[in-house]
Amino acid sequence: MMLLTYCYRIKPSDEQIAIMERWLELLRRHWNYALGQRLDWLNRTRCSIDRCSIVREAIGEVPEPVNYYTQQSALKVLKTGRKLNRK
């Protein structure tokens, strides 16, 4: 039995190239935004010492947790072209 492999090369049209570049830019921006969101959440919720204070709480409001699932749902909204509900 002989297995054959094939190598394909795509040659997109100018319109397809424009669509692919738009998607790549959209995904790059979303990746950077999501990364910034996670880093911001970590910095806001991190305590400078290794234990919590009994007397005090964090100053200011603690943002809602940012995780894979909240960011995944934001990507679905972004792909459909609707605006995100940001507070």
XYZ file of C-alpha atoms in Angstrom:
87
model
C 0.000 0.000 0.000
C 1.353 3.399 -0.996
C 0.337 6.641 0.697
C 0.329 9.758 -1.398
C 0.601 13.242 0.003
C -0.299 16.428 -1.752
C 0.878 19.976 -1.244
C -1.605 22.696 -2.165
C -0.910 26.340 -2.719
C -3.708 28.831 -2.539
C -3.805 31.828 -4.813
C -6.405 34.180 -3.366
C -7.888 37.000 -5.376
C -7.375 40.619 -4.359
C -10.786 40.656 -2.690
C -9.973 37.500 -0.695
C -6.614 38.970 0.351
C -8.376 42.079 1.645
C -10.851 39.956 3.622
C -8.068 37.826 5.142
C -6.044 40.903 6.098
C -9.118 42.472 7.721
C -9.728 39.305 9.772
C -6.078 39.108 10.816
C -6.133 42.746 11.958
C -9.396 42.178 13.835
C -7.995 39.122 15.622
C -4.694 40.864 16.428
C -6.519 43.781 18.006
C -8.820 41.469 19.955
C -5.837 39.434 21.224
C -4.063 42.569 22.432
C -7.246 43.926 24.053
C -7.918 40.618 25.832
C -4.327 40.425 27.060
C -4.538 43.988 28.369
C -7.837 43.138 30.064
C -6.277 40.191 31.897
C -3.199 42.153 32.965
C -5.368 45.032 34.180
C -7.542 42.637 36.191
C -4.459 41.030 37.757
C -2.967 44.401 38.701
C -6.240 45.628 40.233
C -6.868 42.518 42.296
C -3.292 41.771 43.367
C -2.376 42.615 46.916
C 1.114 43.955 47.698
C 1.449 41.539 50.622
C 0.888 37.796 50.720
C -2.164 37.821 53.038
C -5.438 39.688 53.189
C -6.141 42.330 55.781
C -8.886 41.676 58.321
C -9.452 45.394 58.831
C -9.299 46.728 55.259
C -10.517 45.800 51.831
C -9.267 46.752 48.384
C -9.660 50.427 47.515
C -12.044 51.022 44.640
C -14.267 48.575 42.899
C -12.935 45.181 41.956
C -13.746 44.459 38.310
C -15.580 41.316 37.322
C -13.205 38.400 36.710
C -11.776 38.058 33.232
C -11.276 34.528 31.975
C -11.248 32.491 28.793
C -15.030 32.159 28.621
C -15.851 35.861 29.015
C -13.276 36.748 26.378
C -14.448 33.974 24.060
C -17.990 35.344 24.167
C -16.618 38.822 23.410
C -14.870 37.414 20.328
C -18.147 35.931 19.064
C -19.807 39.326 19.436
C -16.874 41.015 17.698
C -17.031 38.625 14.736
C -20.720 39.320 14.179
C -20.012 43.056 14.077
C -22.157 44.045 17.063
C -20.838 46.443 19.671
C -19.766 45.112 23.052
C -21.601 46.176 26.193
C -18.834 47.854 28.159
C -19.482 49.475 31.497
